[in-house]
GROMACS .gro file of C-alpha atoms in nm:
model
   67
    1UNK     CA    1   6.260   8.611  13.072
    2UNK     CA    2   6.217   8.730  13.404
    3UNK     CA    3   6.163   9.044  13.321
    4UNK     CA    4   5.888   9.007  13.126
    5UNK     CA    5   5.710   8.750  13.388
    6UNK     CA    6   5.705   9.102  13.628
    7UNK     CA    7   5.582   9.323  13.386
    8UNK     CA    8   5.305   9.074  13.309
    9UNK     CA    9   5.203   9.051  13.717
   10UNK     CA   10   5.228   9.451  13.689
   11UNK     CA   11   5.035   9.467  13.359
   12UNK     CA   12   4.753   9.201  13.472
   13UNK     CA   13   4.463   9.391  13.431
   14UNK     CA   14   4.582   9.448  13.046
   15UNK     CA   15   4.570   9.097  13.051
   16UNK     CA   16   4.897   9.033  12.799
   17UNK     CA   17   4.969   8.675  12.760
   18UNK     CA   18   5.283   8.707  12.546
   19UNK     CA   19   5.544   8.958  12.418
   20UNK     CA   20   5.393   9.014  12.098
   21UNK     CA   21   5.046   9.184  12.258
   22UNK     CA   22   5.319   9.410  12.460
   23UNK     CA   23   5.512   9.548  12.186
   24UNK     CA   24   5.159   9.585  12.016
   25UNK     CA   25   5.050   9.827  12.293
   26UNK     CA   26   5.388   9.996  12.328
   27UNK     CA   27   5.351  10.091  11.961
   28UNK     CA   28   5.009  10.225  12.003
   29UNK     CA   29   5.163  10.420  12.315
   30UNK     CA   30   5.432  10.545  12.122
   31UNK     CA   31   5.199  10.644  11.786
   32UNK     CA   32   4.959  10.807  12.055
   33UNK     CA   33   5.262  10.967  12.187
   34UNK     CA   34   5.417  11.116  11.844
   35UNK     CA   35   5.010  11.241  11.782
   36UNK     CA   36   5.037  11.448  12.096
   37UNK     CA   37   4.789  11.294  12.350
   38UNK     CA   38   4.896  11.308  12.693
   39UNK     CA   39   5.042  11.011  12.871
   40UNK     CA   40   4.760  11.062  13.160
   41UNK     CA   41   4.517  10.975  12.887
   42UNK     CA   42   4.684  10.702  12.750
   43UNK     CA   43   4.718  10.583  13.115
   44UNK     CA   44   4.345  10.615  13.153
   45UNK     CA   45   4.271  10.437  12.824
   46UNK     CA   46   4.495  10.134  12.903
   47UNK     CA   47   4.388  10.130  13.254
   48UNK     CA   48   4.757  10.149  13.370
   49UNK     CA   49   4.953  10.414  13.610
   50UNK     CA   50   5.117  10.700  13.444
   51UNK     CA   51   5.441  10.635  13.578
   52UNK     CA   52   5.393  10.294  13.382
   53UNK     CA   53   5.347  10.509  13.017
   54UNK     CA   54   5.634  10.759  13.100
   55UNK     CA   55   5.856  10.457  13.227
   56UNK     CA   56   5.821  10.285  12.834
   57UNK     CA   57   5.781  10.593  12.624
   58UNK     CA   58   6.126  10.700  12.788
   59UNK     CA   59   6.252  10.349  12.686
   60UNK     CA   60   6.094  10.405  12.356
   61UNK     CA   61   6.277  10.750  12.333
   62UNK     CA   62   6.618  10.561  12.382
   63UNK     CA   63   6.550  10.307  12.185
   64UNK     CA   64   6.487  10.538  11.879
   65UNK     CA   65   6.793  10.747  11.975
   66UNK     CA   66   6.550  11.041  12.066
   67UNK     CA   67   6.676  11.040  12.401
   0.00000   0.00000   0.00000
């Protein structure tokens, strides 16, 4: 979808190719996440702005019905 085709031009130095590789990383932000490591690290770790890692963990949050 469209919405994916964006967040692969604003994810393009994580160079993700499909949908699968996402959810694989949003996992690994979320496990991170539940383990207590800061978002700014994850950030740094994934090469990606923090805004970026609070924007999915919050949709992550909803998604669970932690929100």
């Amino acid at each position: 979808g469209k919405s994916f085709e964006k967040l692969r031009v604003y994810n393009q130095h994580l160079s993700i190719s499909h949908k699968d590789e996402w959810n694989k990383i949003l996992e690994d932000w979320w496990k991170k996440t539940e383990k207590g490591m800061p978002a700014r690290e994850i950030a740094a770790e994934y090469n990606v702005n923090i805004l970026t890692v609070y924007k999915y963990i919050k949709k992550m949050k909803k998604k669970k019905g932690l929100l």
